[in-house]
Structure formats: C-alpha cells, structure tokens
C-alpha cells in the first residue's frame, strides 16, 4: 500500500481465483475514504499477482506483478499509471534489466516524483537487488541504476523513496542511498527481525521491527546529519507494508486476522 496526500492505493495480488490480482485507489474527501479506481494490468497473462506491490505519488502510480508471466523465464513486471482528466490510465510497463533478477521482479515498488524503485528477489541462487528507474512525463520507464543488497540469496527486500533518499531493507539491515542512487549509510538491527517493511518521508524513516520479547514495533528515525532514533510505535502485528506522508502513516499487517489489517496513524 502507499499514501499520497488525499489518495491511498492498496494492492491485492492474490485477489482472484487465479491470483491475477488488482489494485485499488481510494480518495479522502475530508471525512472518509472513497473508492476512486480499480486498476488491472494491460495485456499479458492473467495469473501475474498484479498488485503484489503498489506506489502512488502526485497523480502517478506504479503496480508490481511479481508473477506476471509464470510460464516464461522473465516473470516479473511493473506497470505505470497516470491520472488524466480524473481517470487513471495505463502508461508503460518494464521488466528487470538483468536476467537473473527477472524472477519475482516487482515484488516491491516505490515511487517519488520521477524516480521509481523496484525490487527483485526470491531466486535461491542470487542475492536480491533493487532497480532504479526514471518515469518521464508520458509515464515511460527508463532504467537508471542497479542497487545491490546485503541480503542472502532467496530472501526478499523492502524499499522506499523520498525526494532525497532511497532505502532498501531486510532482513537485518537497511541500506540508505542518496538522490543519485549512491549508497551513503547502512542501519543495522539491534535484535529481532528488522526491515521487512519501511517507509520514507522527507527526512523521516519508519522501519518494522519484531523484538525478541514478541513486541511488534514501527521504529521511527530522523536524519539530522545522521540517522537517529526518534520514537517507537507499537503495532498490532508484524508490519509487512508501510507508507508515511507528513504526519500520516499507514501500516499493513497481513497476518493480523484472516483478511489482514491496515491501520492509519496520525
């Protein structure tokens, strides 16, 4: 899921009987959230887990389909959408630019302005990576950078973007990159599971943490010359997805009940 001012996008990568998936855009009218759009993939097979990841920013959206074509050697794909005359319109799609990481490409996506970040992992033979793209005014996607991670082969990573930063996390550390995709810092867990979900907003970073005593926490950090702890927020269940904009944070916990749970914090 992702949030941008008065819009929220939620993915459902296994919504239908064949796991074709969907993504839903909601808009806040000042009192409550209303459905605005139901996004589906344009072209391609129908069993692609479309909506396994989503991102939204300033009238643009990215939707990941980690199993877009499970019958080929290039299953992952990301899709771009733009808001035109109050309608969400499909613009472009892209695969991972390097073959070994096309498996499960699009498992996680992030969007900020013209910058797009998408992860690829899950292959037991290769460490996961993240790929930076630029989206032009027409919604076309162009690969710009490949970000290596310290995660073990077969593991999954979480990602997020802000105007100044990119973050790639999991399962025990979070790598920080600047606006030019250059690595500048690494934040390591003090204990328990760390980095399964993370979210950036300006100079704030929220990271999920599962403490050894069983407490589920969103750890909030701030950049003031260096990244330091600001506060901890205890959540209902271990967060798998998160989004933060200004004073609003959304946290998703698929394990918190049969149908999952999303809470909004202000």
C-alpha positions as protocol buffer text, in pm:
chain_id: "A"
residue {
  index: 1
  type: UNK
  ca { x: 0 y: 0 z: 0 }
}
residue {
  index: 2
  type: UNK
  ca { x: 103 y: 364 z: -37 }
}
residue {
  index: 3
  type: UNK
  ca { x: -44 y: 701 z: 53 }
}
residue {
  index: 4
  type: UNK
  ca { x: -10 y: 1046 z: -106 }
}
residue {
  index: 5
  type: UNK
  ca { x: -197 y: 1340 z: 49 }
}
residue {
  index: 6
  type: UNK
  ca { x: -563 y: 1251 z: -5 }
}
residue {
  index: 7
  type: UNK
  ca { x: -508 y: 932 z: -206 }
}
residue {
  index: 8
  type: UNK
  ca { x: -436 y: 578 z: -90 }
}
residue {
  index: 9
  type: UNK
  ca { x: -352 y: 281 z: -315 }
}
residue {
  index: 10
  type: UNK
  ca { x: -390 y: -77 z: -193 }
}
residue {
  index: 11
  type: UNK
  ca { x: -278 y: -386 z: -383 }
}
residue {
  index: 12
  type: UNK
  ca { x: -441 y: -728 z: -375 }
}
residue {
  index: 13
  type: UNK
  ca { x: -200 y: -958 z: -560 }
}
residue {
  index: 14
  type: UNK
  ca { x: -400 y: -1274 z: -491 }
}
residue {
  index: 15
  type: UNK
  ca { x: -748 y: -1130 z: -504 }
}
residue {
  index: 16
  type: UNK
  ca { x: -897 y: -1356 z: -773 }
}
residue {
  index: 17
  type: UNK
  ca { x: -916 y: -1735 z: -801 }
}
residue {
  index: 18
  type: UNK
  ca { x: -621 y: -1742 z: -1043 }
}
residue {
  index: 19
  type: UNK
  ca { x: -412 y: -1487 z: -845 }
}
residue {
  index: 20
  type: UNK
  ca { x: -442 y: -1235 z: -1129 }
}
residue {
  index: 21
  type: UNK
  ca { x: -472 y: -959 z: -869 }
}
residue {
  index: 22
  type: UNK
  ca { x: -588 y: -599 z: -872 }
}
residue {
  index: 23
  type: UNK
  ca { x: -502 y: -261 z: -723 }
}
residue {
  index: 24
  type: UNK
  ca { x: -747 y: -8 z: -576 }
}
residue {
  index: 25
  type: UNK
  ca { x: -715 y: 370 z: -544 }
}
residue {
  index: 26
  type: UNK
  ca { x: -909 y: 550 z: -269 }
}
residue {
  index: 27
  type: UNK
  ca { x: -956 y: 924 z: -217 }
}
residue {
  index: 28
  type: UNK
  ca { x: -1017 y: 1106 z: 113 }
}
residue {
  index: 29
  type: UNK
  ca { x: -1289 y: 1372 z: 99 }
}
residue {
  index: 30
  type: UNK
  ca { x: -1210 y: 1522 z: 439 }
}
residue {
  index: 31
  type: UNK
  ca { x: -1433 y: 1281 z: 628 }
}
residue {
  index: 32
  type: UNK
  ca { x: -1383 y: 933 z: 487 }
}
residue {
  index: 33
  type: UNK
  ca { x: -1206 y: 728 z: 218 }
}
residue {
  index: 34
  type: UNK
  ca { x: -1398 y: 659 z: -107 }
}
residue {
  index: 35
  type: UNK
  ca { x: -1306 y: 419 z: -393 }
}
residue {
  index: 36
  type: UNK
  ca { x: -1171 y: 609 z: -695 }
}
residue {
  index: 37
  type: UNK
  ca { x: -1026 y: 347 z: -932 }
}
residue {
  index: 38
  type: UNK
  ca { x: -982 y: -26 z: -983 }
}
residue {
  index: 39
  type: UNK
  ca { x: -653 y: -91 z: -1165 }
}
residue {
  index: 40
  type: UNK
  ca { x: -584 y: -406 z: -1370 }
}
residue {
  index: 41
  type: UNK
  ca { x: -288 y: -500 z: -1595 }
}
residue {
  index: 42
  type: UNK
  ca { x: -297 y: -402 z: -1960 }
}
residue {
  index: 43
  type: UNK
  ca { x: -204 y: -704 z: -2176 }
}
residue {
  index: 44
  type: UNK
  ca { x: -23 y: -1021 z: -2076 }
}
residue {
  index: 45
  type: UNK
  ca { x: -122 y: -1336 z: -1885 }
}
residue {
  index: 46
  type: UNK
  ca { x: -391 y: -1327 z: -1618 }
}
residue {
  index: 47
  type: UNK
  ca { x: -207 y: -1508 z: -1335 }
}
residue {
  index: 48
  type: UNK
  ca { x: 57 y: -1246 z: -1260 }
}
residue {
  index: 49
  type: UNK
  ca { x: -9 y: -1147 z: -895 }
}
residue {
  index: 50
  type: UNK
  ca { x: -73 y: -795 z: -1018 }
}
residue {
  index: 51
  type: UNK
  ca { x: -95 y: -571 z: -712 }
}
residue {
  index: 52
  type: UNK
  ca { x: 158 y: -760 z: -501 }
}
residue {
  index: 53
  type: UNK
  ca { x: 316 y: -414 z: -460 }
}
residue {
  index: 54
  type: UNK
  ca { x: 191 y: -59 z: -523 }
}
residue {
  index: 55
  type: UNK
  ca { x: 309 y: 303 z: -503 }
}
residue {
  index: 56
  type: UNK
  ca { x: 144 y: 640 z: -566 }
}
residue {
  index: 57
  type: UNK
  ca { x: 270 y: 998 z: -590 }
}
residue {
  index: 58
  type: UNK
  ca { x: 131 y: 1319 z: -740 }
}
residue {
  index: 59
  type: UNK
  ca { x: -107 y: 1168 z: -995 }
}
residue {
  index: 60
  type: UNK
  ca { x: 117 y: 874 z: -1083 }
}
residue {
  index: 61
  type: UNK
  ca { x: 107 y: 512 z: -970 }
}
residue {
  index: 62
  type: UNK
  ca { x: 325 y: 203 z: -1003 }
}
residue {
  index: 63
  type: UNK
  ca { x: 191 y: -151 z: -962 }
}
residue {
  index: 64
  type: UNK
  ca { x: 415 y: -457 z: -937 }
}
residue {
  index: 65
  type: UNK
  ca { x: 326 y: -800 z: -1073 }
}
residue {
  index: 66
  type: UNK
  ca { x: 587 y: -1039 z: -936 }
}
residue {
  index: 67
  type: UNK
  ca { x: 450 y: -1335 z: -1130 }
}
residue {
  index: 68
  type: UNK
  ca { x: 330 y: -1158 z: -1442 }
}
residue {
  index: 69
  type: UNK
  ca { x: 417 y: -1448 z: -1673 }
}
residue {
  index: 70
  type: UNK
  ca { x: 490 y: -1761 z: -1471 }
}
residue {
  index: 71
  type: UNK
  ca { x: 541 y: -1970 z: -1788 }
}
residue {
  index: 72
  type: UNK
  ca { x: 845 y: -1777 z: -1914 }
}
residue {
  index: 73
  type: UNK
  ca { x: 1193 y: -1706 z: -1777 }
}
residue {
  index: 74
  type: UNK
  ca { x: 1102 y: -1339 z: -1733 }
}
residue {
  index: 75
  type: UNK
  ca { x: 803 y: -1343 z: -1498 }
}
residue {
  index: 76
  type: UNK
  ca { x: 823 y: -1008 z: -1318 }
}
residue {
  index: 77
  type: UNK
  ca { x: 697 y: -674 z: -1447 }
}
residue {
  index: 78
  type: UNK
  ca { x: 600 y: -330 z: -1317 }
}
residue {
  index: 79
  type: UNK
  ca { x: 322 y: -111 z: -1460 }
}
residue {
  index: 80
  type: UNK
  ca { x: 293 y: 268 z: -1460 }
}
residue {
  index: 81
  type: UNK
  ca { x: -34 y: 465 z: -1449 }
}
residue {
  index: 82
  type: UNK
  ca { x: -115 y: 837 z: -1468 }
}
residue {
  index: 83
  type: UNK
  ca { x: -417 y: 1039 z: -1362 }
}
residue {
  index: 84
  type: UNK
  ca { x: -561 y: 1207 z: -1672 }
}
residue {
  index: 85
  type: UNK
  ca { x: -890 y: 1402 z: -1663 }
}
residue {
  index: 86
  type: UNK
  ca { x: -992 y: 1229 z: -1337 }
}
residue {
  index: 87
  type: UNK
  ca { x: -922 y: 884 z: -1486 }
}
residue {
  index: 88
  type: UNK
  ca { x: -631 y: 651 z: -1409 }
}
residue {
  index: 89
  type: UNK
  ca { x: -475 y: 543 z: -1741 }
}
residue {
  index: 90
  type: UNK
  ca { x: -209 y: 275 z: -1802 }
}
residue {
  index: 91
  type: UNK
  ca { x: 115 y: 423 z: -1946 }
}
residue {
  index: 92
  type: UNK
  ca { x: 403 y: 172 z: -1962 }
}
residue {
  index: 93
  type: UNK
  ca { x: 548 y: -150 z: -1819 }
}
residue {
  index: 94
  type: UNK
  ca { x: 903 y: -274 z: -1762 }
}
residue {
  index: 95
  type: UNK
  ca { x: 1099 y: -588 z: -1671 }
}
residue {
  index: 96
  type: UNK
  ca { x: 1421 y: -614 z: -1471 }
}
residue {
  index: 97
  type: UNK
  ca { x: 1713 y: -513 z: -1697 }
}
residue {
  index: 98
  type: UNK
  ca { x: 1929 y: -808 z: -1585 }
}
residue {
  index: 99
  type: UNK
  ca { x: 1819 y: -1166 z: -1645 }
}
residue {
  index: 100
  type: UNK
  ca { x: 1892 y: -1340 z: -1309 }
}
residue {
  index: 101
  type: UNK
  ca { x: 1673 y: -1087 z: -1126 }
}
residue {
  index: 102
  type: UNK
  ca { x: 1373 y: -1101 z: -1356 }
}
residue {
  index: 103
  type: UNK
  ca { x: 1232 y: -1376 z: -1136 }
}
residue {
  index: 104
  type: UNK
  ca { x: 987 y: -1208 z: -896 }
}
residue {
  index: 105
  type: UNK
  ca { x: 1077 y: -861 z: -1024 }
}
residue {
  index: 106
  type: UNK
  ca { x: 822 y: -613 z: -891 }
}
residue {
  index: 107
  type: UNK
  ca { x: 775 y: -784 z: -555 }
}
residue {
  index: 108
  type: UNK
  ca { x: 820 y: -436 z: -401 }
}
residue {
  index: 109
  type: UNK
  ca { x: 791 y: -93 z: -569 }
}
residue {
  index: 110
  type: UNK
  ca { x: 836 y: 269 z: -462 }
}
residue {
  index: 111
  type: UNK
  ca { x: 766 y: 600 z: -637 }
}
residue {
  index: 112
  type: UNK
  ca { x: 867 y: 960 z: -571 }
}
residue {
  index: 113
  type: UNK
  ca { x: 825 y: 1222 z: -841 }
}
residue {
  index: 114
  type: UNK
  ca { x: 1003 y: 1089 z: -1149 }
}
residue {
  index: 115
  type: UNK
  ca { x: 1201 y: 823 z: -959 }
}
residue {
  index: 116
  type: UNK
  ca { x: 1084 y: 462 z: -940 }
}
residue {
  index: 117
  type: UNK
  ca { x: 1241 y: 180 z: -740 }
}
residue {
  index: 118
  type: UNK
  ca { x: 1155 y: -189 z: -783 }
}
residue {
  index: 119
  type: UNK
  ca { x: 1299 y: -497 z: -613 }
}
residue {
  index: 120
  type: UNK
  ca { x: 1371 y: -847 z: -741 }
}
residue {
  index: 121
  type: UNK
  ca { x: 1440 y: -1147 z: -520 }
}
residue {
  index: 122
  type: UNK
  ca { x: 1321 y: -1492 z: -427 }
}
residue {
  index: 123
  type: UNK
  ca { x: 1564 y: -1682 z: -650 }
}
residue {
  index: 124
  type: UNK
  ca { x: 1767 y: -1917 z: -424 }
}
residue {
  index: 125
  type: UNK
  ca { x: 2078 y: -1875 z: -640 }
}
residue {
  index: 126
  type: UNK
  ca { x: 2104 y: -1495 z: -638 }
}
residue {
  index: 127
  type: UNK
  ca { x: 2103 y: -1219 z: -375 }
}
residue {
  index: 128
  type: UNK
  ca { x: 1808 y: -981 z: -423 }
}
residue {
  index: 129
  type: UNK
  ca { x: 1863 y: -646 z: -591 }
}
residue {
  index: 130
  type: UNK
  ca { x: 1670 y: -324 z: -642 }
}
residue {
  index: 131
  type: UNK
  ca { x: 1649 y: -130 z: -968 }
}
residue {
  index: 132
  type: UNK
  ca { x: 1607 y: 247 z: -1009 }
}
residue {
  index: 133
  type: UNK
  ca { x: 1404 y: 388 z: -1298 }
}
residue {
  index: 134
  type: UNK
  ca { x: 1303 y: 732 z: -1422 }
}
residue {
  index: 135
  type: UNK
  ca { x: 945 y: 791 z: -1534 }
}
residue {
  index: 136
  type: UNK
  ca { x: 903 y: 1069 z: -1791 }
}
residue {
  index: 137
  type: UNK
  ca { x: 601 y: 1296 z: -1837 }
}
residue {
  index: 138
  type: UNK
  ca { x: 429 y: 1034 z: -2054 }
}
residue {
  index: 139
  type: UNK
  ca { x: 474 y: 759 z: -1795 }
}
residue {
  index: 140
  type: UNK
  ca { x: 752 y: 577 z: -1985 }
}
residue {
  index: 141
  type: UNK
  ca { x: 1007 y: 392 z: -1766 }
}
residue {
  index: 142
  type: UNK
  ca { x: 1385 y: 409 z: -1819 }
}
residue {
  index: 143
  type: UNK
  ca { x: 1636 y: 207 z: -1611 }
}
residue {
  index: 144
  type: UNK
  ca { x: 1895 y: 425 z: -1430 }
}
residue {
  index: 145
  type: UNK
  ca { x: 2068 y: 222 z: -1156 }
}
residue {
  index: 146
  type: UNK
  ca { x: 2107 y: -123 z: -1001 }
}
residue {
  index: 147
  type: UNK
  ca { x: 2134 y: -132 z: -621 }
}
residue {
  index: 148
  type: UNK
  ca { x: 2300 y: -434 z: -463 }
}
residue {
  index: 149
  type: UNK
  ca { x: 2181 y: -552 z: -123 }
}
residue {
  index: 150
  type: UNK
  ca { x: 2342 y: -739 z: 161 }
}
residue {
  index: 151
  type: UNK
  ca { x: 2050 y: -980 z: 186 }
}
residue {
  index: 152
  type: UNK
  ca { x: 2104 y: -1354 z: 144 }
}
residue {
  index: 153
  type: UNK
  ca { x: 2006 y: -1533 z: -180 }
}
residue {
  index: 154
  type: UNK
  ca { x: 1640 y: -1626 z: -183 }
}
residue {
  index: 155
  type: UNK
  ca { x: 1538 y: -1356 z: 65 }
}
residue {
  index: 156
  type: UNK
  ca { x: 1306 y: -1064 z: -2 }
}
residue {
  index: 157
  type: UNK
  ca { x: 1369 y: -692 z: 47 }
}
residue {
  index: 158
  type: UNK
  ca { x: 1154 y: -388 z: 120 }
}
residue {
  index: 159
  type: UNK
  ca { x: 1210 y: -50 z: -45 }
}
residue {
  index: 160
  type: UNK
  ca { x: 1105 y: 314 z: -18 }
}
residue {
  index: 161
  type: UNK
  ca { x: 1179 y: 654 z: -177 }
}
residue {
  index: 162
  type: UNK
  ca { x: 1172 y: 1018 z: -69 }
}
residue {
  index: 163
  type: UNK
  ca { x: 1296 y: 1329 z: -256 }
}
residue {
  index: 164
  type: UNK
  ca { x: 1644 y: 1292 z: -104 }
}
residue {
  index: 165
  type: UNK
  ca { x: 1673 y: 924 z: -22 }
}
residue {
  index: 166
  type: UNK
  ca { x: 1616 y: 564 z: -129 }
}
residue {
  index: 167
  type: UNK
  ca { x: 1602 y: 283 z: 127 }
}
residue {
  index: 168
  type: UNK
  ca { x: 1641 y: -93 z: 75 }
}
residue {
  index: 169
  type: UNK
  ca { x: 1576 y: -312 z: 379 }
}
residue {
  index: 170
  type: UNK
  ca { x: 1573 y: -666 z: 510 }
}
residue {
  index: 171
  type: UNK
  ca { x: 1600 y: -888 z: 686 }
}
residue {
  index: 172
  type: UNK
  ca { x: 1853 y: -746 z: 937 }
}
residue {
  index: 173
  type: UNK
  ca { x: 1962 y: -409 z: 795 }
}
residue {
  index: 174
  type: UNK
  ca { x: 1850 y: -111 z: 586 }
}
residue {
  index: 175
  type: UNK
  ca { x: 2074 y: 44 z: 316 }
}
residue {
  index: 176
  type: UNK
  ca { x: 2035 y: 418 z: 250 }
}
residue {
  index: 177
  type: UNK
  ca { x: 2106 y: 573 z: -94 }
}
residue {
  index: 178
  type: UNK
  ca { x: 2106 y: 939 z: -199 }
}
residue {
  index: 179
  type: UNK
  ca { x: 1908 y: 1104 z: -480 }
}
residue {
  index: 180
  type: UNK
  ca { x: 2172 y: 986 z: -731 }
}
residue {
  index: 181
  type: UNK
  ca { x: 2134 y: 621 z: -623 }
}
residue {
  index: 182
  type: UNK
  ca { x: 2470 y: 622 z: -440 }
}
residue {
  index: 183
  type: UNK
  ca { x: 2498 y: 421 z: -117 }
}
residue {
  index: 184
  type: UNK
  ca { x: 2563 y: 650 z: 184 }
}
residue {
  index: 185
  type: UNK
  ca { x: 2465 y: 458 z: 500 }
}
residue {
  index: 186
  type: UNK
  ca { x: 2357 y: 124 z: 647 }
}
residue {
  index: 187
  type: UNK
  ca { x: 2135 y: 83 z: 954 }
}
residue {
  index: 188
  type: UNK
  ca { x: 2166 y: -249 z: 1138 }
}
residue {
  index: 189
  type: UNK
  ca { x: 1912 y: -416 z: 1365 }
}
residue {
  index: 190
  type: UNK
  ca { x: 1989 y: -432 z: 1736 }
}
residue {
  index: 191
  type: UNK
  ca { x: 1795 y: -758 z: 1772 }
}
residue {
  index: 192
  type: UNK
  ca { x: 1499 y: -949 z: 1632 }
}
residue {
  index: 193
  type: UNK
  ca { x: 1367 y: -918 z: 1276 }
}
residue {
  index: 194
  type: UNK
  ca { x: 1418 y: -579 z: 1115 }
}
residue {
  index: 195
  type: UNK
  ca { x: 1334 y: -410 z: 786 }
}
residue {
  index: 196
  type: UNK
  ca { x: 1052 y: -624 z: 645 }
}
residue {
  index: 197
  type: UNK
  ca { x: 855 y: -302 z: 594 }
}
residue {
  index: 198
  type: UNK
  ca { x: 989 y: 50 z: 568 }
}
residue {
  index: 199
  type: UNK
  ca { x: 873 y: 393 z: 459 }
}
residue {
  index: 200
  type: UNK
  ca { x: 1047 y: 725 z: 389 }
}
residue {
  index: 201
  type: UNK
  ca { x: 903 y: 1075 z: 401 }
}
residue {
  index: 202
  type: UNK
  ca { x: 1144 y: 1366 z: 361 }
}
residue {
  index: 203
  type: UNK
  ca { x: 1397 y: 1302 z: 640 }
}
residue {
  index: 204
  type: UNK
  ca { x: 1184 y: 1051 z: 836 }
}
residue {
  index: 205
  type: UNK
  ca { x: 1229 y: 674 z: 810 }
}
residue {
  index: 206
  type: UNK
  ca { x: 987 y: 415 z: 955 }
}
residue {
  index: 207
  type: UNK
  ca { x: 1112 y: 56 z: 982 }
}
residue {
  index: 208
  type: UNK
  ca { x: 926 y: -252 z: 1108 }
}
residue {
  index: 209
  type: UNK
  ca { x: 1089 y: -442 z: 1394 }
}
residue {
  index: 210
  type: UNK
  ca { x: 998 y: -764 z: 1571 }
}
residue {
  index: 211
  type: UNK
  ca { x: 1158 y: -765 z: 1915 }
}
residue {
  index: 212
  type: UNK
  ca { x: 1274 y: -1081 z: 2087 }
}
residue {
  index: 213
  type: UNK
  ca { x: 1002 y: -1039 z: 2352 }
}
residue {
  index: 214
  type: UNK
  ca { x: 736 y: -1069 z: 2079 }
}
residue {
  index: 215
  type: UNK
  ca { x: 654 y: -697 z: 2050 }
}
residue {
  index: 216
  type: UNK
  ca { x: 577 y: -562 z: 1702 }
}
residue {
  index: 217
  type: UNK
  ca { x: 712 y: -212 z: 1651 }
}
residue {
  index: 218
  type: UNK
  ca { x: 745 y: 57 z: 1385 }
}
residue {
  index: 219
  type: UNK
  ca { x: 1079 y: 224 z: 1463 }
}
residue {
  index: 220
  type: UNK
  ca { x: 1082 y: 590 z: 1357 }
}
residue {
  index: 221
  type: UNK
  ca { x: 1415 y: 756 z: 1274 }
}
residue {
  index: 222
  type: UNK
  ca { x: 1509 y: 1109 z: 1164 }
}
residue {
  index: 223
  type: UNK
  ca { x: 1801 y: 1237 z: 959 }
}
residue {
  index: 224
  type: UNK
  ca { x: 1979 y: 1536 z: 1114 }
}
residue {
  index: 225
  type: UNK
  ca { x: 2327 y: 1494 z: 975 }
}
residue {
  index: 226
  type: UNK
  ca { x: 2297 y: 1124 z: 1057 }
}
residue {
  index: 227
  type: UNK
  ca { x: 2008 y: 881 z: 1115 }
}
residue {
  index: 228
  type: UNK
  ca { x: 1899 y: 856 z: 1480 }
}
residue {
  index: 229
  type: UNK
  ca { x: 1602 y: 707 z: 1668 }
}
residue {
  index: 230
  type: UNK
  ca { x: 1303 y: 936 z: 1719 }
}
residue {
  index: 231
  type: UNK
  ca { x: 1033 y: 709 z: 1868 }
}
residue {
  index: 232
  type: UNK
  ca { x: 883 y: 358 z: 1862 }
}
residue {
  index: 233
  type: UNK
  ca { x: 517 y: 287 z: 1779 }
}
residue {
  index: 234
  type: UNK
  ca { x: 378 y: -48 z: 1896 }
}
residue {
  index: 235
  type: UNK
  ca { x: 153 y: -205 z: 1628 }
}
residue {
  index: 236
  type: UNK
  ca { x: -98 y: -493 z: 1636 }
}
residue {
  index: 237
  type: UNK
  ca { x: 103 y: -740 z: 1429 }
}
residue {
  index: 238
  type: UNK
  ca { x: 432 y: -756 z: 1242 }
}
residue {
  index: 239
  type: UNK
  ca { x: 413 y: -500 z: 960 }
}
residue {
  index: 240
  type: UNK
  ca { x: 475 y: -620 z: 605 }
}
residue {
  index: 241
  type: UNK
  ca { x: 394 y: -294 z: 427 }
}
residue {
  index: 242
  type: UNK
  ca { x: 404 y: 68 z: 538 }
}
residue {
  index: 243
  type: UNK
  ca { x: 365 y: 418 z: 398 }
}
residue {
  index: 244
  type: UNK
  ca { x: 427 y: 760 z: 551 }
}
residue {
  index: 245
  type: UNK
  ca { x: 350 y: 1111 z: 428 }
}
residue {
  index: 246
  type: UNK
  ca { x: 396 y: 1408 z: 660 }
}
residue {
  index: 247
  type: UNK
  ca { x: 210 y: 1326 z: 983 }
}
residue {
  index: 248
  type: UNK
  ca { x: 18 y: 1028 z: 841 }
}
residue {
  index: 249
  type: UNK
  ca { x: 145 y: 669 z: 848 }
}
residue {
  index: 250
  type: UNK
  ca { x: -32 y: 358 z: 717 }
}
residue {
  index: 251
  type: UNK
  ca { x: 78 y: 13 z: 838 }
}
residue {
  index: 252
  type: UNK
  ca { x: -38 y: -316 z: 685 }
}
residue {
  index: 253
  type: UNK
  ca { x: -21 y: -650 z: 867 }
}
residue {
  index: 254
  type: UNK
  ca { x: -146 y: -940 z: 650 }
}
residue {
  index: 255
  type: UNK
  ca { x: -110 y: -1181 z: 945 }
}
residue {
  index: 256
  type: UNK
  ca { x: -339 y: -978 z: 1171 }
}
residue {
  index: 257
  type: UNK
  ca { x: -657 y: -1176 z: 1104 }
}
residue {
  index: 258
  type: UNK
  ca { x: -777 y: -1378 z: 807 }
}
residue {
  index: 259
  type: UNK
  ca { x: -832 y: -1078 z: 582 }
}
residue {
  index: 260
  type: UNK
  ca { x: -537 y: -872 z: 705 }
}
residue {
  index: 261
  type: UNK
  ca { x: -534 y: -538 z: 883 }
}
residue {
  index: 262
  type: UNK
  ca { x: -442 y: -183 z: 780 }
}
residue {
  index: 263
  type: UNK
  ca { x: -421 y: 93 z: 1041 }
}
residue {
  index: 264
  type: UNK
  ca { x: -375 y: 467 z: 986 }
}
residue {
  index: 265
  type: UNK
  ca { x: -168 y: 662 z: 1240 }
}
residue {
  index: 266
  type: UNK
  ca { x: -156 y: 1042 z: 1265 }
}
